[in-house]
Amino acid sequence: QGKIMFYCGVLYHGTDKKSAKSIIAENFKPSEGDNHWLGNGIYFFEDDVHAYHWILEKYVKNKNILPHKLRKSVFKDNKILCACIEIDKNRIFDLDKLKYYIIYVSSYREVMSEIDDEGKPVPDGAFINLLFDDMGFGEDYDIVKYTFHFPKRQLNNGREMRSANIVPPQTQICVKNYDIIKDVKLHYINNIDKKYNELSILFPHIYPPLSKR
């Protein structure tokens, strides 16, 4: 019998202050609906700076303000949580790896060939829900993992970067089996400021600089 390889990591989740207290006291409530990129589940980032950025994006959208009007005080009403996860790596449906990407695309094409829906594409979140809810993937996998990249044309105020490698990666993890989430606690944002400031200098169009007020 081969040695079991474990994925062990600290992951990050952005939310509002009230929800953070509820999550620590009770537990997470999963995001549900076909519009979520990786389907139903509890979402985390591998890097805390992306949870930080997610909070800022949500604040801009909900408050209908311009990005350059953002203030660091946003974080008085919003928090970042961290949690530990340790599972067998074979139970990660890792779309960054070719093996699982092929499984995903092959399954998609097979299912779509049997559906007469006027050729309309099915959103990724809806199809992942189908895989886990109706096709048994939930028996074999606890997590869906994928690294998203900003389109290059968004990186430099509309001017496309020449290097294909200069693309900020954003790894998201959608947990399907909630029992694997352990040790949920607050993560202090002061540790993230430096990283965010570095990104805002490199990519101000994506990561707007913050006022200290």
XYZ file of N, CA and C in Angstrom:
639
model
N 0.853 -1.198 0.000
C 0.000 0.000 0.000
C 0.884 1.242 0.000
N 0.603 2.164 -0.907
C 1.412 3.364 -1.047
C 1.190 4.343 0.088
N 2.145 5.213 0.263
C 2.054 6.232 1.301
C 1.002 7.269 0.936
N 0.168 7.640 1.906
C -0.873 8.639 1.677
C -0.239 10.031 1.733
N -0.464 10.835 0.702
C 0.061 12.192 0.659
C -1.025 13.156 1.143
N -0.682 14.009 2.107
C -1.664 14.911 2.680
C -1.479 16.334 2.166
N -2.620 17.000 1.961
C -2.626 18.443 1.742
C -2.916 19.072 3.094
N -2.047 19.914 3.553
C -2.233 20.575 4.844
C -1.954 22.057 4.656
N -2.910 22.889 4.967
C -2.687 24.307 4.747
C -3.618 25.184 5.548
N -3.206 26.447 5.684
C -4.049 27.472 6.290
C -4.679 28.258 5.149
N -5.991 28.374 5.175
C -6.731 29.047 4.112
C -7.469 30.254 4.690
N -7.912 31.159 3.784
C -8.423 32.460 4.239
C -9.783 32.761 3.613
N -10.651 33.368 4.430
C -12.031 33.636 4.031
C -12.410 35.048 4.489
N -12.821 35.887 3.543
C -13.251 37.241 3.873
C -14.743 37.300 4.118
N -15.151 38.102 5.115
C -16.573 38.221 5.418
C -16.804 39.486 6.253
N -18.064 39.790 6.543
C -18.343 40.951 7.393
C -18.195 40.576 8.865
N -18.117 41.590 9.717
C -17.823 41.403 11.139
C -18.863 40.513 11.823
N -20.146 40.743 11.534
C -21.211 39.956 12.156
C -21.118 38.491 11.760
N -20.896 38.237 10.475
C -20.793 36.849 10.000
C -19.571 36.157 10.574
N -18.479 36.908 10.729
C -17.253 36.329 11.296
C -17.518 35.789 12.698
N -18.231 36.564 13.527
C -18.552 36.115 14.883
C -19.417 34.869 14.856
N -20.393 34.847 13.941
C -21.291 33.698 13.828
C -20.538 32.451 13.383
N -19.622 32.612 12.438
C -18.857 31.470 11.927
C -17.981 30.870 13.021
N -17.304 31.729 13.783
C -16.432 31.238 14.855
C -17.245 30.538 15.944
N -18.427 31.080 16.264
C -19.264 30.503 17.316
C -19.977 29.236 16.858
N -20.369 29.192 15.585
C -21.170 28.065 15.102
C -20.444 27.341 13.969
N -20.550 27.871 12.778
C -19.850 27.262 11.641
C -20.133 28.090 10.398
N -19.462 27.735 9.313
C -19.700 28.393 8.036
C -21.055 27.996 7.466
N -21.633 28.902 6.703
C -22.787 28.574 5.875
C -22.313 28.564 4.426
N -22.535 27.479 3.700
C -22.007 27.384 2.333
C -22.661 28.365 1.376
N -21.880 28.811 0.405
C -22.432 29.580 -0.712
C -23.124 28.590 -1.642
N -24.293 28.957 -2.109
C -25.053 28.045 -2.961
C -25.546 28.762 -4.200
N -25.620 28.018 -5.302
C -26.113 28.579 -6.552
C -25.162 28.292 -7.700
N -25.716 28.204 -8.887
C -24.920 27.828 -10.055
C -23.980 28.927 -10.526
N -24.134 30.142 -9.997
C -23.270 31.243 -10.447
C -21.916 31.268 -9.748
N -21.752 30.477 -8.689
C -20.446 30.412 -8.030
C -19.499 29.585 -8.884
N -18.285 30.097 -9.085
C -17.363 29.516 -10.059
C -17.096 28.037 -9.839
N -16.963 27.627 -8.588
C -16.622 26.230 -8.292
C -17.789 25.484 -7.644
N -18.987 25.997 -7.844
C -20.179 25.325 -7.338
C -20.462 25.620 -5.877
N -21.391 24.856 -5.312
C -21.785 25.041 -3.920
C -20.638 24.667 -2.990
N -20.520 25.412 -1.884
C -19.495 25.063 -0.912
C -19.027 26.279 -0.130
N -17.994 26.080 0.652
C -17.389 27.143 1.451
C -16.080 27.540 0.781
N -15.950 28.821 0.483
C -14.843 29.306 -0.340
C -13.705 29.887 0.504
N -12.500 29.550 0.068
C -11.292 30.071 0.693
C -10.290 30.491 -0.380
N -9.373 31.352 0.022
C -8.210 31.683 -0.801
C -6.977 31.059 -0.161
N -6.011 30.673 -0.987
C -4.750 30.181 -0.444
C -3.890 31.324 0.095
N -4.066 32.532 -0.442
C -3.292 33.699 -0.006
C -4.211 34.694 0.700
N -3.776 35.160 1.864
C -4.624 36.077 2.624
C -4.868 37.399 1.914
N -3.928 37.830 1.074
C -4.089 39.104 0.384
C -5.290 39.084 -0.567
N -5.664 37.907 -1.077
C -6.823 37.832 -1.969
C -8.135 37.906 -1.192
N -8.149 37.410 0.041
C -9.327 37.603 0.893
C -9.483 39.087 1.228
N -8.383 39.743 1.453
C -8.322 41.192 1.702
C -8.909 41.943 0.504
N -8.451 41.566 -0.688
C -8.920 42.206 -1.919
C -10.401 41.919 -2.170
N -10.832 40.693 -1.854
C -12.240 40.321 -2.041
C -13.145 41.221 -1.208
N -12.738 41.503 0.029
C -13.521 42.395 0.895
C -13.628 43.780 0.272
N -12.525 44.288 -0.255
C -12.545 45.620 -0.873
C -13.456 45.649 -2.094
N -13.384 44.611 -2.932
C -14.238 44.547 -4.123
C -15.719 44.510 -3.731
N -16.035 43.717 -2.731
C -17.422 43.607 -2.283
C -17.916 44.944 -1.728
N -17.055 45.637 -0.987
C -17.425 46.931 -0.407
C -17.706 47.951 -1.511
N -16.849 47.986 -2.528
C -17.040 48.901 -3.657
C -18.379 48.635 -4.334
N -18.688 47.355 -4.545
C -19.933 46.983 -5.225
C -21.163 47.309 -4.374
N -21.124 46.940 -3.090
C -22.295 47.123 -2.228
C -22.553 48.589 -1.903
N -21.489 49.359 -1.750
C -21.635 50.775 -1.378
C -21.683 51.693 -2.600
N -21.432 51.091 -3.782
C -21.462 51.860 -5.032
C -20.538 53.073 -4.969
N -19.289 52.814 -4.558
C -18.304 53.892 -4.502
C -17.182 53.602 -5.494
N -16.419 54.626 -5.823
C -15.293 54.458 -6.730
C -14.124 53.816 -5.974
N -13.363 52.942 -6.645
C -12.261 52.254 -5.966
C -11.272 53.192 -5.285
N -10.993 54.358 -5.915
C -9.999 55.243 -5.308
C -10.520 55.942 -4.044
N -11.805 55.746 -3.738
C -12.380 56.308 -2.517
C -12.271 55.351 -1.327
N -11.691 54.180 -1.561
C -11.582 53.189 -0.499
C -10.707 53.691 0.639
N -11.077 53.319 1.847
C -10.320 53.663 3.035
C -9.993 52.382 3.800
N -8.895 52.392 4.497
C -8.516 51.227 5.294
C -9.542 50.941 6.388
N -10.334 51.946 6.732
C -11.358 51.782 7.765
C -12.431 50.764 7.363
N -12.458 50.371 6.086
C -13.375 49.320 5.632
C -13.262 48.100 6.553
N -12.053 47.847 7.056
C -11.809 46.634 7.818
C -12.283 46.713 9.268
N -12.877 47.839 9.647
C -13.524 47.885 10.958
C -14.792 47.049 10.948
N -15.435 46.964 9.793
C -16.702 46.242 9.681
C -16.571 44.936 8.906
N -15.366 44.572 8.503
C -15.137 43.339 7.753
C -13.912 42.635 8.317
N -13.925 41.315 8.257
C -12.858 40.530 8.864
C -12.379 39.435 7.908
N -11.177 38.953 8.195
C -10.642 37.797 7.494
C -10.480 36.671 8.507
N -11.017 35.510 8.147
C -10.868 34.322 8.981
C -9.834 33.396 8.361
N -9.135 32.658 9.199
C -8.254 31.609 8.700
C -8.713 30.281 9.276
N -8.461 29.213 8.538
C -8.851 27.877 8.975
C -7.821 26.877 8.484
N -7.678 25.787 9.217
C -6.749 24.721 8.832
C -7.508 23.584 8.154
N -6.891 23.044 7.132
C -7.454 21.897 6.426
C -6.352 20.880 6.197
N -6.638 19.638 6.511
C -5.684 18.555 6.254
C -6.446 17.355 5.720
N -6.166 16.983 4.478
C -6.845 15.838 3.864
C -5.881 15.093 2.942
N -6.273 13.903 2.567
C -5.552 13.126 1.572
C -5.580 13.903 0.250
N -4.428 14.098 -0.348
C -4.359 14.859 -1.603
C -5.203 14.242 -2.710
N -5.428 12.948 -2.640
C -6.242 12.282 -3.659
C -7.711 12.671 -3.576
N -8.086 13.343 -2.496
C -9.474 13.776 -2.352
C -9.659 15.241 -2.765
N -8.663 15.792 -3.439
C -8.762 17.148 -3.996
C -9.006 17.054 -5.493
N -10.122 17.608 -5.946
C -10.380 17.700 -7.387
C -9.683 18.972 -7.862
N -8.415 18.804 -8.219
C -7.513 19.925 -8.464
C -7.465 20.253 -9.952
N -8.192 21.285 -10.344
C -8.283 21.655 -11.757
C -7.030 22.336 -12.274
N -6.053 22.570 -11.389
C -4.747 23.059 -11.845
C -3.877 21.919 -12.378
N -4.280 20.698 -12.107
C -3.519 19.533 -12.567
C -4.190 18.936 -13.794
N -3.377 18.545 -14.759
C -3.896 18.075 -16.045
C -4.829 16.878 -15.886
N -4.493 15.978 -14.966
C -5.304 14.771 -14.752
C -6.760 15.129 -14.485
N -6.986 16.072 -13.580
C -8.351 16.420 -13.196
C -9.005 17.343 -14.220
N -8.197 18.159 -14.863
C -8.738 19.023 -15.914
C -9.305 18.178 -17.055
N -8.595 17.113 -17.413
C -9.072 16.213 -18.467
C -10.365 15.533 -18.039
N -10.431 15.082 -16.782
C -11.666 14.471 -16.277
C -12.826 15.457 -16.390
N -12.553 16.714 -16.011
C -13.612 17.730 -16.031
C -14.107 17.991 -17.454
N -13.180 18.251 -18.364
C -13.562 18.588 -19.737
C -14.232 17.400 -20.422
N -13.709 16.193 -20.208
C -14.304 15.002 -20.816
C -15.724 14.782 -20.307
N -15.922 14.969 -19.005
C -17.261 14.814 -18.419
C -18.216 15.864 -18.967
N -17.704 17.083 -19.090
C -18.531 18.177 -19.620
C -19.006 17.865 -21.034
N -18.078 17.440 -21.879
C -18.436 17.162 -23.281
C -19.396 15.989 -23.386
N -19.189 14.974 -22.559
C -20.070 13.811 -22.587
C -21.490 14.187 -22.186
N -21.608 14.964 -21.110
C -22.928 15.365 -20.640
C -23.603 16.299 -21.638
N -22.841 17.264 -22.150
C -23.426 18.231 -23.076
C -23.881 17.570 -24.373
N -23.219 16.496 -24.772
C -23.622 15.785 -26.000
C -24.972 15.099 -25.838
N -25.370 14.872 -24.571
C -26.643 14.215 -24.295
C -27.760 15.207 -23.995
N -27.404 16.473 -23.895
C -28.391 17.501 -23.566
C -28.710 18.326 -24.813
N -29.979 18.444 -25.117
C -30.401 19.289 -26.235
C -30.838 20.634 -25.668
N -29.885 21.551 -25.576
C -30.186 22.858 -24.982
C -29.759 23.977 -25.926
N -29.986 23.754 -27.223
C -29.690 24.742 -28.260
C -28.232 25.187 -28.233
N -27.358 24.296 -27.772
C -25.933 24.605 -27.783
C -25.490 25.621 -26.749
N -26.363 25.959 -25.788
C -26.000 26.951 -24.776
C -24.988 26.349 -23.797
N -23.902 27.057 -23.502
C -22.924 26.530 -22.541
C -23.485 26.530 -21.122
N -23.096 25.539 -20.345
C -23.490 25.454 -18.946
C -22.403 26.119 -18.111
N -22.751 27.044 -17.204
C -21.721 27.684 -16.360
C -20.926 26.642 -15.581
N -19.648 26.945 -15.321
C -18.796 26.010 -14.598
C -19.393 25.615 -13.255
N -19.914 26.603 -12.516
C -20.481 26.304 -11.202
C -21.642 25.331 -11.285
N -22.496 25.509 -12.284
C -23.648 24.622 -12.460
C -23.190 23.213 -12.795
N -22.146 23.114 -13.629
C -21.684 21.779 -14.017
C -20.975 21.082 -12.855
N -20.197 21.825 -12.072
C -19.553 21.229 -10.901
C -20.596 20.761 -9.896
N -21.687 21.511 -9.734
C -22.778 21.055 -8.872
C -23.366 19.745 -9.383
N -23.488 19.634 -10.688
C -24.001 18.399 -11.282
C -23.061 17.227 -10.987
N -21.756 17.463 -11.135
C -20.778 16.412 -10.875
C -20.874 15.912 -9.437
N -20.993 16.852 -8.493
C -20.950 16.470 -7.077
C -22.308 16.022 -6.543
N -23.376 16.586 -7.060
C -24.701 16.253 -6.540
C -25.325 15.041 -7.215
N -25.030 14.851 -8.502
C -25.743 13.822 -9.273
C -24.843 12.745 -9.879
N -23.546 13.001 -9.945
C -22.664 12.054 -10.634
C -21.630 11.410 -9.701
N -21.812 11.573 -8.407
C -21.018 10.834 -7.445
C -19.642 11.365 -7.115
N -19.277 12.547 -7.620
C -17.942 13.083 -7.344
C -17.749 13.392 -5.859
N -18.849 13.690 -5.153
C -18.755 13.989 -3.736
C -18.304 12.810 -2.893
N -18.430 11.602 -3.437
C -17.968 10.413 -2.721
C -16.446 10.295 -2.767
N -15.836 10.897 -3.786
C -14.393 10.740 -3.984
C -13.585 11.986 -3.641
N -14.241 13.156 -3.617
C -13.507 14.408 -3.435
C -14.163 15.287 -2.371
N -13.316 15.960 -1.590
C -13.791 16.877 -0.548
C -13.623 18.339 -0.932
N -12.790 18.601 -1.937
C -12.405 19.969 -2.292
C -12.330 20.096 -3.807
N -12.703 21.284 -4.307
C -12.390 21.667 -5.685
C -11.415 22.835 -5.612
N -10.351 22.752 -6.368
C -9.293 23.773 -6.318
C -8.991 24.257 -7.732
N -8.834 25.576 -7.863
C -8.485 26.125 -9.183
C -7.812 27.481 -8.998
N -6.842 27.754 -9.848
C -6.151 29.047 -9.829
C -6.649 29.899 -10.986
N -7.258 31.035 -10.636
C -7.756 31.984 -11.626
C -6.674 33.023 -11.911
N -6.688 33.553 -13.128
C -5.736 34.585 -13.531
C -6.502 35.757 -14.120
N -6.063 36.954 -13.784
C -6.655 38.127 -14.397
C -6.257 38.168 -15.867
N -7.200 38.495 -16.762
C -6.817 38.662 -18.167
C -5.711 39.691 -18.311
N -4.754 39.418 -19.182
C -3.604 40.304 -19.303
C -3.991 41.732 -19.656
N -5.047 41.883 -20.412
C -5.413 43.247 -20.840
C -5.922 44.079 -19.669
N -6.234 43.441 -18.527
C -6.683 44.197 -17.357
C -5.520 44.620 -16.461
N -4.333 44.154 -16.746
C -3.253 44.301 -15.793
C -2.585 45.659 -15.780
N -2.596 46.349 -16.880
C -1.804 47.569 -16.968
C -2.648 48.701 -17.518
N -3.783 48.927 -16.859
C -4.704 49.994 -17.293
C -5.075 49.880 -18.759
N -5.341 48.634 -19.186
C -5.782 48.424 -20.558
C -4.668 48.100 -21.526
N -3.418 48.343 -21.136
C -2.286 48.022 -22.009
C -1.812 46.613 -21.686
N -1.874 45.727 -22.639
C -1.553 44.321 -22.394
C -0.071 44.135 -22.104
N 0.211 43.322 -21.070
C 1.592 43.001 -20.752
C 2.198 42.138 -21.860
N 3.488 42.321 -22.120
C 4.154 41.524 -23.134
C 4.516 40.133 -22.613
N 4.837 40.027 -21.329
C 5.224 38.741 -20.764
C 3.994 37.951 -20.368
N 3.941 36.694 -20.811
C 2.802 35.838 -20.459
C 2.824 35.439 -18.993
N 3.974 35.610 -18.329
C 4.109 35.167 -16.955
C 3.697 36.222 -15.932
N 3.521 37.454 -16.354
C 3.181 38.506 -15.398
C 1.662 38.564 -15.255
N 1.136 37.588 -14.534
C -0.294 37.497 -14.301
C -0.505 37.106 -12.843
N -1.149 37.944 -12.028
C -1.320 37.597 -10.612
C -2.212 36.365 -10.450
N -1.704 35.278 -9.899
C -2.539 34.088 -9.684
C -3.410 34.252 -8.452
N -4.591 33.668 -8.506
C -5.519 33.736 -7.377
C -6.106 32.339 -7.192
N -5.549 31.578 -6.259
C -6.000 30.206 -6.035
C -7.182 30.192 -5.081
N -8.286 29.620 -5.556
C -9.481 29.493 -4.734
C -9.743 28.025 -4.443
N -10.268 27.771 -3.262
C -10.615 26.421 -2.847
C -12.063 26.419 -2.390
N -12.837 25.509 -2.946
C -14.237 25.352 -2.554
C -14.352 24.031 -1.797
N -14.669 24.118 -0.513
C -14.771 22.926 0.331
C -16.182 22.362 0.240
N -16.265 21.090 -0.132
C -17.554 20.402 -0.241
C -17.885 19.606 1.022
N -16.870 19.077 1.674
C -17.040 18.324 2.914
C -16.650 19.235 4.075
N -17.625 19.792 4.764
C -17.373 20.834 5.753
C -16.685 20.307 7.016
N -16.694 18.991 7.211
C -16.079 18.406 8.407
C -14.557 18.538 8.413
N -13.959 18.833 7.268
C -12.493 18.907 7.209
C -11.976 20.288 7.629
N -12.873 21.239 7.875
C -12.468 22.604 8.256
C -12.250 22.652 9.767
N -11.033 23.018 10.180
C -10.686 23.009 11.598
C -10.074 24.351 12.017
N -10.151 24.618 13.321
C -9.416 25.722 13.957
C -9.684 27.070 13.279
N -10.949 27.435 13.186
C -11.324 28.711 12.571
C -11.087 29.846 13.554
N -10.395 30.887 13.105
C -10.120 32.034 13.979
C -9.876 33.285 13.146
N -9.816 34.436 13.823
C -9.561 35.697 13.134
C -8.120 35.759 12.652
N -7.949 36.356 11.476
C -6.624 36.596 10.915
C -6.438 38.106 10.859
N -5.359 38.607 11.434
C -5.201 40.053 11.586
C -4.652 40.690 10.315
N -5.363 41.701 9.837
C -5.053 42.270 8.527
C -3.772 43.076 8.488
N -3.272 43.496 9.634
C -2.024 44.272 9.619
C -0.883 43.495 8.973
N -0.980 42.168 9.013
C 0.041 41.336 8.397
C -0.047 41.355 6.869
N -1.152 41.867 6.341
C -1.393 41.793 4.896
C -1.104 43.115 4.200
N -1.084 44.205 4.943
C -0.964 45.538 4.338
C 0.223 45.647 3.379
N 1.367 45.148 3.793
C 2.568 45.280 2.965
C 2.399 44.572 1.636
N 1.853 43.349 1.673
C 1.654 42.589 0.428
C 0.666 43.303 -0.496
N -0.429 43.810 0.105
C -1.416 44.502 -0.725
C -0.820 45.768 -1.336
N -0.056 46.508 -0.571
C 0.568 47.729 -1.084
C 1.518 47.433 -2.239
N 2.236 46.319 -2.153
C 3.129 45.934 -3.241
C 2.335 45.640 -4.512
N 1.204 44.949 -4.356
C 0.356 44.653 -5.515
C -0.259 45.930 -6.085
N -0.643 46.856 -5.208
C -1.272 48.092 -5.681
C -0.286 48.959 -6.462
N 0.999 48.844 -6.146
C 2.021 49.567 -6.915
C 2.203 48.928 -8.294
N 2.220 47.596 -8.328
C 2.429 46.883 -9.595
C 1.188 46.924 -10.485
N 0.001 46.760 -9.875
C -1.243 46.642 -10.636
C -2.336 47.528 -10.035
N -2.174 48.864 -10.086
C -3.153 49.751 -9.443
C -4.548 49.652 -10.054
N -4.627 49.179 -11.305
C -5.937 49.054 -11.964
C -6.768 47.954 -11.322
N -6.093 46.941 -10.743
C -6.781 45.824 -10.110
C -6.838 45.995 -8.600
N -5.704 46.432 -8.017
C -5.593 46.591 -6.575
C -5.468 48.071 -6.242
N -6.585 48.794 -6.100
C -6.507 50.246 -5.878
C -5.820 50.584 -4.563
N -4.942 51.578 -4.582
C -4.273 51.999 -3.331
C -5.291 52.476 -2.309
N -4.994 52.238 -1.037
C -5.901 52.618 0.046
C -5.405 53.843 0.803
N -6.347 54.691 1.181
C -6.034 55.751 2.113
C -5.875 55.149 3.499
N -5.041 55.744 4.333
C -4.821 55.223 5.680
C -5.959 55.600 6.640
N -6.820 56.476 6.216
C -7.904 56.896 7.113
C -8.970 55.829 7.222
